[in-house]
């Protein structure tokens, strides 16, 4: 197994106020590192992480439309502007907006065939990147880490 540098080595900070502080810094640093790896994997497809997230949500709806409100609720990055992201994806031909048949005030967002094609390719690249970059952990480690993160959020 590959020994990775500790958080102390990565950020050149020899000590922390407490184990909780060390963990907080480590989570923030690691989240940024994972985002960098994901951004790099998505670059050839011209997608941001937030656009990738929207497309994955839409793909997961299996052809059922979504509203901007639903997308906002389900997005990983709550600070993102879902409406603006949908506009950018529409410009690329990956989603379409259509008036809801039962409620004319509501606008439905649907993933297009092109959107399904690009999300399939981009997902494969992201998963390959994660396999390469997270290869130091096994399924047991991932489950344990996920459970601890769930507990951390309370």
PDB file of C-alpha atoms in Angstrom:
ATOM      1  CA  UNK A   1       0.000   0.000   0.000  1.00  0.00           C
ATOM      2  CA  UNK A   2       1.138   3.474  -0.945  1.00  0.00           C
ATOM      3  CA  UNK A   3       1.912   5.834   1.963  1.00  0.00           C
ATOM      4  CA  UNK A   4       0.364   9.198   1.342  1.00  0.00           C
ATOM      5  CA  UNK A   5       1.619  12.365   2.993  1.00  0.00           C
ATOM      6  CA  UNK A   6      -0.213  13.345   6.177  1.00  0.00           C
ATOM      7  CA  UNK A   7      -2.266  16.527   6.307  1.00  0.00           C
ATOM      8  CA  UNK A   8       0.588  18.049   8.331  1.00  0.00           C
ATOM      9  CA  UNK A   9       2.991  17.344   5.461  1.00  0.00           C
ATOM     10  CA  UNK A  10       0.553  18.421   2.749  1.00  0.00           C
ATOM     11  CA  UNK A  11      -0.070  21.872   4.190  1.00  0.00           C
ATOM     12  CA  UNK A  12       3.232  22.191   6.092  1.00  0.00           C
ATOM     13  CA  UNK A  13       1.563  22.729   9.445  1.00  0.00           C
ATOM     14  CA  UNK A  14       3.214  20.623  12.143  1.00  0.00           C
ATOM     15  CA  UNK A  15       0.481  20.865  14.794  1.00  0.00           C
ATOM     16  CA  UNK A  16      -3.220  21.569  15.209  1.00  0.00           C
ATOM     17  CA  UNK A  17      -5.175  22.913  18.199  1.00  0.00           C
ATOM     18  CA  UNK A  18      -7.001  19.604  18.597  1.00  0.00           C
ATOM     19  CA  UNK A  19      -7.830  16.355  16.814  1.00  0.00           C
ATOM     20  CA  UNK A  20     -11.169  17.947  15.813  1.00  0.00           C
ATOM     21  CA  UNK A  21      -9.362  20.905  14.202  1.00  0.00           C
ATOM     22  CA  UNK A  22      -6.987  18.531  12.358  1.00  0.00           C
ATOM     23  CA  UNK A  23      -9.980  16.555  11.089  1.00  0.00           C
ATOM     24  CA  UNK A  24     -11.811  19.674   9.931  1.00  0.00           C
ATOM     25  CA  UNK A  25      -8.786  20.907   7.987  1.00  0.00           C
ATOM     26  CA  UNK A  26      -8.237  17.424   6.567  1.00  0.00           C
ATOM     27  CA  UNK A  27     -11.850  17.159   5.354  1.00  0.00           C
ATOM     28  CA  UNK A  28     -11.725  20.598   3.710  1.00  0.00           C
ATOM     29  CA  UNK A  29      -8.356  19.848   2.097  1.00  0.00           C
ATOM     30  CA  UNK A  30      -9.447  16.397   0.914  1.00  0.00           C
ATOM     31  CA  UNK A  31     -12.755  17.701  -0.478  1.00  0.00           C
ATOM     32  CA  UNK A  32     -10.829  20.304  -2.493  1.00  0.00           C
ATOM     33  CA  UNK A  33      -8.427  17.589  -3.709  1.00  0.00           C
ATOM     34  CA  UNK A  34     -11.320  15.350  -4.820  1.00  0.00           C
ATOM     35  CA  UNK A  35     -12.922  18.342  -6.590  1.00  0.00           C
ATOM     36  CA  UNK A  36      -9.649  19.015  -8.433  1.00  0.00           C
ATOM     37  CA  UNK A  37      -9.467  15.384  -9.573  1.00  0.00           C
ATOM     38  CA  UNK A  38     -13.099  15.462 -10.692  1.00  0.00           C
ATOM     39  CA  UNK A  39     -12.669  18.799 -12.499  1.00  0.00           C
ATOM     40  CA  UNK A  40      -9.670  17.362 -14.337  1.00  0.00           C
ATOM     41  CA  UNK A  41     -11.658  14.258 -15.380  1.00  0.00           C
ATOM     42  CA  UNK A  42     -14.573  16.428 -16.611  1.00  0.00           C
ATOM     43  CA  UNK A  43     -12.448  18.935 -18.552  1.00  0.00           C
ATOM     44  CA  UNK A  44     -12.457  16.954 -21.857  1.00  0.00           C
ATOM     45  CA  UNK A  45     -16.272  16.988 -21.786  1.00  0.00           C
ATOM     46  CA  UNK A  46     -16.574  20.738 -21.162  1.00  0.00           C
ATOM     47  CA  UNK A  47     -18.563  20.170 -17.974  1.00  0.00           C
ATOM     48  CA  UNK A  48     -18.205  21.722 -14.542  1.00  0.00           C
ATOM     49  CA  UNK A  49     -18.768  19.619 -11.434  1.00  0.00           C
ATOM     50  CA  UNK A  50     -22.076  21.426 -10.899  1.00  0.00           C
ATOM     51  CA  UNK A  51     -23.243  20.777 -14.490  1.00  0.00           C
ATOM     52  CA  UNK A  52     -22.192  17.138 -14.086  1.00  0.00           C
ATOM     53  CA  UNK A  53     -24.280  16.970 -10.894  1.00  0.00           C
ATOM     54  CA  UNK A  54     -27.371  18.399 -12.656  1.00  0.00           C
ATOM     55  CA  UNK A  55     -27.040  15.907 -15.519  1.00  0.00           C
ATOM     56  CA  UNK A  56     -26.668  12.999 -13.094  1.00  0.00           C
ATOM     57  CA  UNK A  57     -29.785  14.074 -11.220  1.00  0.00           C
ATOM     58  CA  UNK A  58     -31.726  14.310 -14.480  1.00  0.00           C
ATOM     59  CA  UNK A  59     -30.432  10.940 -15.699  1.00  0.00           C
ATOM     60  CA  UNK A  60     -31.504   9.400 -12.397  1.00  0.00           C
ATOM     61  CA  UNK A  61     -35.076  10.577 -12.992  1.00  0.00           C
ATOM     62  CA  UNK A  62     -35.353   8.052 -15.866  1.00  0.00           C
ATOM     63  CA  UNK A  63     -37.096  10.387 -18.292  1.00  0.00           C
ATOM     64  CA  UNK A  64     -39.291  12.098 -15.697  1.00  0.00           C
ATOM     65  CA  UNK A  65     -38.941  15.887 -15.848  1.00  0.00           C
ATOM     66  CA  UNK A  66     -37.507  17.937 -12.993  1.00  0.00           C
ATOM     67  CA  UNK A  67     -38.084  21.490 -11.869  1.00  0.00           C
ATOM     68  CA  UNK A  68     -35.305  23.926 -10.996  1.00  0.00           C
ATOM     69  CA  UNK A  69     -36.540  23.705  -7.399  1.00  0.00           C
ATOM     70  CA  UNK A  70     -36.074  19.921  -7.348  1.00  0.00           C
ATOM     71  CA  UNK A  71     -32.600  20.243  -8.882  1.00  0.00           C
ATOM     72  CA  UNK A  72     -31.620  22.846  -6.279  1.00  0.00           C
ATOM     73  CA  UNK A  73     -32.815  20.580  -3.455  1.00  0.00           C
ATOM     74  CA  UNK A  74     -30.850  17.588  -4.758  1.00  0.00           C
ATOM     75  CA  UNK A  75     -27.620  19.332  -5.779  1.00  0.00           C
ATOM     76  CA  UNK A  76     -24.463  18.615  -3.811  1.00  0.00           C
ATOM     77  CA  UNK A  77     -23.316  22.256  -3.975  1.00  0.00           C
ATOM     78  CA  UNK A  78     -26.156  24.227  -2.419  1.00  0.00           C
ATOM     79  CA  UNK A  79     -24.484  27.528  -3.359  1.00  0.00           C
ATOM     80  CA  UNK A  80     -24.844  26.861  -7.093  1.00  0.00           C
ATOM     81  CA  UNK A  81     -27.420  28.657  -9.210  1.00  0.00           C
ATOM     82  CA  UNK A  82     -29.384  25.752 -10.705  1.00  0.00           C
ATOM     83  CA  UNK A  83     -31.300  27.954 -13.133  1.00  0.00           C
ATOM     84  CA  UNK A  84     -28.074  29.375 -14.608  1.00  0.00           C
ATOM     85  CA  UNK A  85     -26.564  25.875 -14.808  1.00  0.00           C
ATOM     86  CA  UNK A  86     -29.650  24.620 -16.668  1.00  0.00           C
ATOM     87  CA  UNK A  87     -29.318  27.552 -19.106  1.00  0.00           C
ATOM     88  CA  UNK A  88     -25.697  26.601 -19.837  1.00  0.00           C
ATOM     89  CA  UNK A  89     -26.627  22.935 -20.300  1.00  0.00           C
ATOM     90  CA  UNK A  90     -29.491  23.992 -22.603  1.00  0.00           C
ATOM     91  CA  UNK A  91     -27.036  26.029 -24.724  1.00  0.00           C
ATOM     92  CA  UNK A  92     -24.924  22.870 -25.088  1.00  0.00           C
ATOM     93  CA  UNK A  93     -27.986  20.842 -26.106  1.00  0.00           C
ATOM     94  CA  UNK A  94     -27.857  18.554 -23.053  1.00  0.00           C
ATOM     95  CA  UNK A  95     -31.198  19.570 -21.541  1.00  0.00           C
ATOM     96  CA  UNK A  96     -34.408  21.145 -22.708  1.00  0.00           C
ATOM     97  CA  UNK A  97     -36.958  23.274 -20.916  1.00  0.00           C
ATOM     98  CA  UNK A  98     -40.630  22.758 -21.558  1.00  0.00           C
ATOM     99  CA  UNK A  99     -43.807  24.166 -20.146  1.00  0.00           C
ATOM    100  CA  UNK A 100     -45.559  21.739 -17.807  1.00  0.00           C
ATOM    101  CA  UNK A 101     -48.793  20.446 -19.342  1.00  0.00           C
ATOM    102  CA  UNK A 102     -50.721  20.533 -16.047  1.00  0.00           C
ATOM    103  CA  UNK A 103     -49.294  23.787 -14.595  1.00  0.00           C
ATOM    104  CA  UNK A 104     -48.351  26.436 -17.149  1.00  0.00           C
ATOM    105  CA  UNK A 105     -46.359  28.391 -14.522  1.00  0.00           C
ATOM    106  CA  UNK A 106     -44.034  25.444 -14.017  1.00  0.00           C
ATOM    107  CA  UNK A 107     -41.106  24.759 -16.323  1.00  0.00           C
ATOM    108  CA  UNK A 108     -39.892  21.191 -16.620  1.00  0.00           C
ATOM    109  CA  UNK A 109     -36.276  20.308 -17.351  1.00  0.00           C
ATOM    110  CA  UNK A 110     -35.559  17.123 -19.284  1.00  0.00           C
ATOM    111  CA  UNK A 111     -32.243  15.570 -20.257  1.00  0.00           C
ATOM    112  CA  UNK A 112     -31.760  15.115 -24.017  1.00  0.00           C
ATOM    113  CA  UNK A 113     -30.208  12.177 -25.867  1.00  0.00           C
ATOM    114  CA  UNK A 114     -27.025  14.270 -26.197  1.00  0.00           C
ATOM    115  CA  UNK A 115     -27.130  14.887 -22.447  1.00  0.00           C
ATOM    116  CA  UNK A 116     -27.465  11.166 -21.754  1.00  0.00           C
ATOM    117  CA  UNK A 117     -24.544  10.434 -24.085  1.00  0.00           C
ATOM    118  CA  UNK A 118     -22.232  13.020 -22.500  1.00  0.00           C
ATOM    119  CA  UNK A 119     -23.144  12.062 -18.936  1.00  0.00           C
ATOM    120  CA  UNK A 120     -22.405   8.392 -19.690  1.00  0.00           C
ATOM    121  CA  UNK A 121     -18.936   9.272 -21.013  1.00  0.00           C
ATOM    122  CA  UNK A 122     -18.218  11.811 -18.274  1.00  0.00           C
ATOM    123  CA  UNK A 123     -19.351   9.398 -15.545  1.00  0.00           C
ATOM    124  CA  UNK A 124     -17.008   6.747 -16.878  1.00  0.00           C
ATOM    125  CA  UNK A 125     -14.088   9.227 -16.808  1.00  0.00           C
ATOM    126  CA  UNK A 126     -14.917  10.404 -13.264  1.00  0.00           C
ATOM    127  CA  UNK A 127     -15.243   6.835 -11.997  1.00  0.00           C
ATOM    128  CA  UNK A 128     -11.928   5.884 -13.618  1.00  0.00           C
ATOM    129  CA  UNK A 129     -10.288   8.926 -12.003  1.00  0.00           C
ATOM    130  CA  UNK A 130     -11.706   8.019  -8.596  1.00  0.00           C
ATOM    131  CA  UNK A 131     -10.517   4.408  -8.935  1.00  0.00           C
ATOM    132  CA  UNK A 132      -7.010   5.713  -9.684  1.00  0.00           C
ATOM    133  CA  UNK A 133      -7.023   8.372  -6.974  1.00  0.00           C
ATOM    134  CA  UNK A 134      -8.873   6.542  -4.226  1.00  0.00           C
ATOM    135  CA  UNK A 135      -7.203   3.186  -4.775  1.00  0.00           C
ATOM    136  CA  UNK A 136      -5.628   3.250  -1.301  1.00  0.00           C
ATOM    137  CA  UNK A 137      -9.001   2.417   0.246  1.00  0.00           C
ATOM    138  CA  UNK A 138     -11.131  -0.705  -0.064  1.00  0.00           C
ATOM    139  CA  UNK A 139     -14.924  -1.073   0.228  1.00  0.00           C
ATOM    140  CA  UNK A 140     -14.727  -1.580   3.997  1.00  0.00           C
ATOM    141  CA  UNK A 141     -12.706   1.664   4.343  1.00  0.00           C
ATOM    142  CA  UNK A 142     -15.167   3.572   2.137  1.00  0.00           C
ATOM    143  CA  UNK A 143     -18.150   2.312   4.141  1.00  0.00           C
ATOM    144  CA  UNK A 144     -16.480   3.152   7.445  1.00  0.00           C
ATOM    145  CA  UNK A 145     -15.494   6.637   6.248  1.00  0.00           C
ATOM    146  CA  UNK A 146     -18.986   7.325   4.864  1.00  0.00           C
ATOM    147  CA  UNK A 147     -20.588   6.197   8.125  1.00  0.00           C
ATOM    148  CA  UNK A 148     -18.284   8.465  10.128  1.00  0.00           C
ATOM    149  CA  UNK A 149     -19.050  11.426   7.855  1.00  0.00           C
ATOM    150  CA  UNK A 150     -22.784  10.753   8.236  1.00  0.00           C
ATOM    151  CA  UNK A 151     -22.349  10.719  12.032  1.00  0.00           C
ATOM    152  CA  UNK A 152     -20.314  13.925  11.869  1.00  0.00           C
ATOM    153  CA  UNK A 153     -23.196  15.740  10.161  1.00  0.00           C
ATOM    154  CA  UNK A 154     -25.443  14.476  12.973  1.00  0.00           C
TER     155      UNK A 154
END
